[in-house]
Amino acid sequence: MIDRRRFIGSLALGLLAAPLVAKAQPAGKVPRIGVLVVSEPASPTEPHVTAFRQGLREVGYVEGQNVAVEYRYAHGKMELVPELVAELIGLKVDVMVASGPSTVAAKNATQTIPIVFIGMVDPVGYGLVASLARPGGNVTGLSLTIDAGFPGKWMELLKEAAPKISRVGYLSDLHMPVSILYRREMQASAEKLGLKLRYAEVRELGEIDRVFAAMSKERGGALIVSPQPLFLTHRGRITELAARHRLPVIYGFRAFVDAGGLMSYGVSLPDLWRRAATYVDKILKGTKPADLPVEQPTTFEFIINLKTAKALGLTIPPSLLLRADQVIE
């Protein structure tokens, strides 16, 4: 929730910046932005698009007035991404905003249209940029760091919230290389905490039901859901299964907790989307992506849903509640 003071400040900044943006554009030219959303359903009120629109307003852009925005949605299906990228290129967008792994398809399709990625893990390793400080091509943006100790942190928080667990499943999408990146640390953390680790890899939504059913049959079971597009898209279904099978689950994004999940620890995706508008603004005003350093997250949020904890029969320790950035009651 945005507090009243921040809202008024953002609105005032947006109103002050609008004339400057209009002046920076050639007469009669309305810039066109293409936005590719991988993990969200097509809805004008979804958190990521809402945050991006807020960011645009903060730097002086108003859709339908001094900017046009074309949205395309993959609904968590990576196989749809190349076609959606082609559509945006066909519309001759001035800049493309790509969420997470869709950036690879965008980069493969065009080396001329500027691309701003949001939440991309290891952009250097994927060959999207030459380095974080000097991207060197038509791609830049806001990354998800791969060395923030997420797997170990998820495991520790889960064990602290549910001390009786003895087994942890790691739900991951086989399409996403990030699953492999996290495996080593996941195993090391499990051994340190005396937990048995089980990899629950899936390729499609239907397999998720099987994973939850299998985990619920094992005493002392819990689950870590990897932060990937397929799961984020179907977070309502996943949190429903967790509640039905009475499994403690921790997630990488707070959207799961808002949907009824127990806990989350990770980067705020809406915040990344909001900040991406600043990159778009600079590019539309003439800055080359090659000259815009990739931004890495420096702050992370820990959210607890106390109502869900009570439904699972968990008593969250006061020490854990004090460390939470927000407790949903």
Coordinates of C-alpha atoms in Angstrom, one line a residue:
M1 CA 0.0 0.0 0.0
I2 CA 1.4 3.5 -0.9
D3 CA 1.1 5.9 1.9
R4 CA -0.5 9.3 1.4
R5 CA 2.7 11.3 1.6
R6 CA 4.5 9.2 -1.0
F7 CA 1.5 9.3 -3.3
I8 CA 1.2 13.1 -3.2
G9 CA 5.0 13.5 -3.7
S10 CA 4.9 11.1 -6.7
L11 CA 2.0 12.9 -8.2
A12 CA 3.7 16.3 -7.9
L13 CA 6.9 15.1 -9.4
G14 CA 4.9 13.6 -12.3
L15 CA 3.1 16.9 -13.0
L16 CA 6.4 18.8 -12.9
A17 CA 8.2 16.4 -15.2
A18 CA 5.5 16.1 -17.9
P19 CA 6.4 19.3 -19.8
L20 CA 10.0 18.4 -19.8
V21 CA 9.3 15.0 -21.4
A22 CA 7.1 16.6 -24.0
K23 CA 9.8 19.1 -24.9
A24 CA 12.4 16.3 -25.3
Q25 CA 10.4 14.6 -28.0
P26 CA 10.3 15.7 -31.6
A27 CA 7.2 17.7 -32.5
G28 CA 4.3 15.4 -33.3
K29 CA 6.3 12.4 -32.3
V30 CA 4.6 10.2 -29.6
P31 CA 7.1 7.5 -28.4
R32 CA 5.9 3.9 -28.4
I33 CA 6.9 1.4 -25.7
G34 CA 6.5 -2.3 -26.1
V35 CA 6.1 -4.2 -22.8
L36 CA 6.4 -8.0 -22.7
V37 CA 5.0 -9.5 -19.5
V38 CA 5.9 -13.2 -19.0
S39 CA 4.4 -14.2 -15.6
E40 CA 1.3 -12.2 -15.2
P41 CA -2.3 -12.7 -16.6
A42 CA -3.5 -10.0 -18.9
S43 CA -5.1 -7.5 -16.5
P44 CA -4.9 -3.7 -16.3
T45 CA -4.7 -3.9 -12.5
E46 CA -1.9 -6.5 -12.2
P47 CA 0.8 -5.3 -9.8
H48 CA 3.7 -5.2 -12.3
V49 CA 1.9 -3.2 -15.0
T50 CA 0.4 -0.9 -12.3
A51 CA 3.9 -0.3 -10.9
F52 CA 5.3 0.4 -14.4
R53 CA 2.5 2.9 -15.1
Q54 CA 3.2 4.6 -11.8
G55 CA 6.9 4.9 -12.7
L56 CA 6.0 6.4 -16.1
R57 CA 3.8 9.0 -14.4
E58 CA 6.7 9.8 -12.0
V59 CA 8.9 10.8 -14.9
G60 CA 6.2 12.6 -16.7
Y61 CA 4.5 10.2 -19.1
V62 CA 0.8 9.7 -19.4
E63 CA -0.5 6.8 -21.6
G64 CA -2.7 8.1 -24.5
Q65 CA -1.3 11.6 -24.1
N66 CA 2.5 11.8 -24.6
V67 CA 3.3 8.1 -24.8
A68 CA 1.8 4.9 -26.3
V69 CA 2.3 1.6 -24.6
E70 CA 1.7 -1.8 -26.2
Y71 CA 1.4 -4.7 -23.8
R72 CA 1.8 -8.4 -24.6
Y73 CA 1.3 -11.3 -22.2
A74 CA 2.8 -14.8 -22.3
H75 CA 0.8 -16.1 -19.3
G76 CA 3.9 -18.0 -18.0
K77 CA 4.3 -19.9 -21.3
M78 CA 7.8 -19.3 -22.6
E79 CA 7.0 -20.9 -25.9
L80 CA 4.8 -17.9 -26.7
V81 CA 7.5 -15.3 -26.1
P82 CA 9.2 -15.3 -29.6
E83 CA 5.9 -14.6 -31.3
L84 CA 5.1 -11.8 -28.9
V85 CA 8.5 -10.2 -29.4
A86 CA 7.9 -10.4 -33.2
E87 CA 4.6 -8.5 -32.7
L88 CA 6.3 -5.7 -30.8
I89 CA 9.0 -5.4 -33.4
G90 CA 6.4 -5.3 -36.1
L91 CA 4.8 -2.3 -34.3
K92 CA 8.1 -0.5 -34.5
V93 CA 8.3 0.3 -30.8
D94 CA 11.0 2.8 -29.8
V95 CA 12.0 0.7 -26.7
M96 CA 11.1 -2.7 -25.5
V97 CA 10.6 -3.6 -21.8
A98 CA 11.1 -7.4 -21.2
S99 CA 10.5 -9.3 -18.0
G100 CA 13.0 -11.9 -16.9
P101 CA 14.0 -14.6 -19.3
S102 CA 11.9 -13.2 -22.2
T103 CA 14.9 -10.8 -22.6
V104 CA 16.9 -13.6 -24.3
A105 CA 14.2 -13.9 -27.1
A106 CA 14.1 -10.1 -27.4
K107 CA 17.8 -9.9 -27.8
N108 CA 17.9 -12.7 -30.3
A109 CA 15.3 -11.0 -32.4
T110 CA 16.7 -7.4 -32.6
Q111 CA 20.0 -5.8 -32.1
T112 CA 18.7 -2.3 -32.9
I113 CA 15.6 -1.7 -30.7
P114 CA 16.7 -0.7 -27.2
I115 CA 15.7 -3.3 -24.6
V116 CA 15.2 -2.8 -20.9
F117 CA 15.0 -6.0 -18.9
I118 CA 13.4 -6.4 -15.5
G119 CA 14.4 -9.1 -13.0
M120 CA 16.9 -11.0 -15.2
V121 CA 19.2 -13.4 -13.4
D122 CA 22.8 -13.3 -14.5
P123 CA 22.5 -11.1 -17.6
V124 CA 26.3 -11.4 -18.2
G125 CA 26.2 -15.2 -18.1
Y126 CA 23.3 -15.2 -20.6
G127 CA 25.3 -13.0 -23.0
L128 CA 22.8 -10.1 -22.8
V129 CA 25.4 -7.6 -21.7
A130 CA 29.2 -7.4 -21.8
S131 CA 29.3 -6.3 -18.2
L132 CA 27.1 -4.8 -15.6
A133 CA 28.9 -1.5 -15.6
R134 CA 29.2 -1.3 -19.4
P135 CA 26.4 -3.3 -21.1
G136 CA 27.9 -2.5 -24.5
G137 CA 24.9 -3.3 -26.7
N138 CA 21.2 -2.6 -27.1
V139 CA 20.3 -4.2 -23.7
T140 CA 20.3 -3.0 -20.1
G141 CA 18.0 -2.9 -17.1
L142 CA 17.5 -4.2 -13.6
S143 CA 18.8 -7.6 -12.6
L144 CA 18.1 -10.2 -10.0
T145 CA 21.4 -11.0 -8.3
I146 CA 22.4 -14.7 -8.2
D147 CA 24.7 -14.4 -5.1
A148 CA 22.4 -13.0 -2.5
G149 CA 22.2 -16.3 -0.7
F150 CA 18.5 -16.8 -1.5
P151 CA 18.4 -20.6 -1.2
G152 CA 20.1 -20.6 2.1
K153 CA 17.9 -17.8 3.4
W154 CA 14.7 -19.5 2.3
M155 CA 15.7 -22.7 4.0
E156 CA 16.7 -21.0 7.3
L157 CA 13.5 -18.9 7.5
L158 CA 11.3 -22.0 6.7
K159 CA 13.0 -24.0 9.5
E160 CA 12.7 -21.1 12.0
A161 CA 9.0 -20.7 11.2
A162 CA 8.2 -24.4 11.2
P163 CA 10.9 -26.0 13.4
K164 CA 9.4 -29.5 13.2
I165 CA 10.0 -29.9 9.5
S166 CA 12.5 -32.6 8.4
R167 CA 12.1 -32.6 4.7
V168 CA 12.1 -29.8 2.2
G169 CA 11.0 -29.9 -1.5
Y170 CA 12.4 -27.4 -4.0
L171 CA 9.7 -26.7 -6.6
S172 CA 11.4 -25.5 -9.8
D173 CA 10.6 -25.1 -13.5
L174 CA 12.9 -27.2 -15.7
H175 CA 12.8 -24.5 -18.4
M176 CA 14.6 -22.0 -16.2
P177 CA 18.4 -22.3 -15.8
V178 CA 18.2 -20.5 -12.5
S179 CA 17.1 -23.8 -10.9
I180 CA 20.5 -25.2 -11.6
L181 CA 22.3 -22.1 -10.3
Y182 CA 20.5 -22.5 -6.9
R183 CA 21.0 -26.2 -6.5
R184 CA 24.5 -26.3 -4.9
E185 CA 23.6 -23.7 -2.2
M186 CA 20.3 -25.4 -1.6
Q187 CA 22.0 -28.7 -0.9
A188 CA 24.6 -27.2 1.4
S189 CA 22.0 -25.3 3.4
A190 CA 19.8 -28.4 3.8
E191 CA 22.8 -30.4 5.2
K192 CA 23.7 -27.6 7.6
L193 CA 20.2 -27.5 9.0
G194 CA 19.8 -31.3 9.1
L195 CA 17.0 -31.4 6.5
K196 CA 16.4 -33.9 3.7
L197 CA 16.2 -32.1 0.3
R198 CA 14.0 -33.3 -2.5
Y199 CA 14.0 -31.7 -6.0
A200 CA 10.4 -31.3 -7.4
E201 CA 10.9 -30.3 -11.0
V202 CA 8.0 -29.6 -13.3
R203 CA 7.4 -28.4 -16.8
E204 CA 3.7 -27.6 -16.7
L205 CA 1.0 -26.6 -14.3
G206 CA -0.6 -30.0 -14.1
E207 CA 2.5 -31.5 -12.5
I208 CA 2.3 -29.1 -9.6
D209 CA -0.7 -30.9 -8.1
R210 CA 1.3 -34.1 -8.1
V211 CA 4.2 -32.5 -6.2
F212 CA 2.0 -31.1 -3.5
A213 CA 0.2 -34.4 -3.0
A214 CA 3.5 -36.3 -2.8
M215 CA 4.9 -33.8 -0.3
S216 CA 1.9 -33.9 2.0
K217 CA 2.2 -37.7 2.4
E218 CA 5.7 -37.3 3.9
R219 CA 5.7 -36.3 7.6
G220 CA 7.6 -33.1 8.4
G221 CA 7.3 -31.9 4.8
A222 CA 7.7 -28.3 3.6
L223 CA 8.3 -26.6 0.3
I224 CA 10.4 -23.8 -1.4
V225 CA 8.9 -22.4 -4.6
S226 CA 11.5 -21.1 -7.0
P227 CA 10.8 -17.5 -8.3
Q228 CA 9.9 -18.4 -11.9
P229 CA 7.3 -17.2 -14.4
L230 CA 5.2 -20.4 -14.4
F231 CA 4.7 -20.3 -10.7
L232 CA 4.1 -16.6 -10.4
T233 CA 1.4 -16.7 -13.0
H234 CA -0.4 -19.5 -11.1
R235 CA 0.3 -18.3 -7.6
G236 CA -3.4 -18.5 -6.7
R237 CA -3.5 -22.2 -7.5
I238 CA -0.2 -22.9 -5.7
T239 CA -1.2 -21.1 -2.5
E240 CA -4.5 -23.0 -2.6
L241 CA -2.7 -26.3 -2.8
A242 CA -0.4 -25.4 0.0
A243 CA -3.4 -24.6 2.2
R244 CA -5.3 -27.7 1.2
H245 CA -2.3 -30.0 2.0
R246 CA -1.3 -28.0 5.0
L247 CA 2.3 -27.5 3.9
P248 CA 4.5 -24.7 5.1
V249 CA 5.9 -23.0 2.0
I250 CA 8.2 -20.0 1.4
Y251 CA 8.3 -18.1 -1.9
G252 CA 10.6 -15.7 -3.7
F253 CA 8.1 -13.0 -4.3
R254 CA 5.5 -11.3 -2.0
A255 CA 2.8 -11.7 -4.6
F256 CA 2.4 -15.2 -3.3
V257 CA 1.9 -14.0 0.3
D258 CA -0.7 -11.5 -1.0
A259 CA -2.5 -14.5 -2.5
G260 CA -2.5 -16.4 0.8
G261 CA 1.0 -17.9 0.9
L262 CA 2.9 -18.2 4.2
M263 CA 6.1 -16.3 3.7
S264 CA 8.3 -14.7 1.1
Y265 CA 11.8 -13.4 0.9
G266 CA 13.3 -11.7 -2.1
V267 CA 13.4 -8.6 -4.3
S268 CA 10.3 -6.5 -4.8
L269 CA 9.3 -7.0 -8.4
P270 CA 6.8 -4.1 -8.5
D271 CA 9.6 -1.9 -7.3
L272 CA 11.8 -3.1 -10.2
W273 CA 9.0 -2.4 -12.7
R274 CA 8.5 1.1 -11.3
R275 CA 12.2 1.9 -11.6
A276 CA 12.4 0.5 -15.1
A277 CA 10.4 3.6 -16.2
T278 CA 13.5 5.7 -15.4
Y279 CA 15.6 3.6 -17.9
V280 CA 12.9 4.0 -20.5
D281 CA 12.8 7.7 -20.0
K282 CA 16.6 8.1 -20.4
I283 CA 16.6 6.0 -23.6
L284 CA 13.7 7.9 -25.1
K285 CA 15.7 11.1 -24.4
G286 CA 18.7 9.8 -26.3
T287 CA 20.8 7.8 -23.9
K288 CA 22.1 4.5 -25.4
P289 CA 21.5 1.3 -23.5
A290 CA 25.2 0.6 -23.9
D291 CA 25.9 3.6 -21.6
L292 CA 23.3 2.7 -18.9
P293 CA 24.8 0.4 -16.2
V294 CA 22.7 -2.6 -15.1
E295 CA 21.2 -2.0 -11.7
Q296 CA 21.4 -4.7 -9.1
P297 CA 19.0 -5.0 -6.2
T298 CA 20.4 -3.8 -2.8
T299 CA 17.3 -4.3 -0.6
F300 CA 15.1 -7.3 -0.1
E301 CA 11.8 -7.8 1.6
F302 CA 10.6 -10.5 4.1
I303 CA 6.8 -10.8 4.3
I304 CA 4.8 -13.1 6.7
N305 CA 1.1 -13.9 6.4
L306 CA 0.1 -14.5 10.0
K307 CA -3.4 -15.6 9.1
T308 CA -2.0 -18.4 7.0
A309 CA 0.5 -19.4 9.8
K310 CA -2.4 -19.8 12.2
A311 CA -4.4 -21.9 9.7
L312 CA -1.4 -24.2 9.4
G313 CA -1.1 -24.4 13.2
L314 CA 2.2 -22.6 13.3
T315 CA 3.3 -20.2 16.0
I316 CA 5.7 -17.8 14.4
P317 CA 8.5 -16.8 16.9
P318 CA 8.5 -13.2 17.9
S319 CA 12.1 -12.9 16.7
L320 CA 11.0 -13.8 13.2
L321 CA 8.1 -11.4 13.3
L322 CA 10.4 -8.5 14.3
R323 CA 12.6 -9.2 11.3
A324 CA 9.7 -9.1 8.9
D325 CA 9.3 -6.0 6.7
Q326 CA 5.5 -6.6 6.8
V327 CA 3.2 -9.0 8.7
I328 CA -0.2 -9.6 7.1
E329 CA -2.8 -10.3 9.8

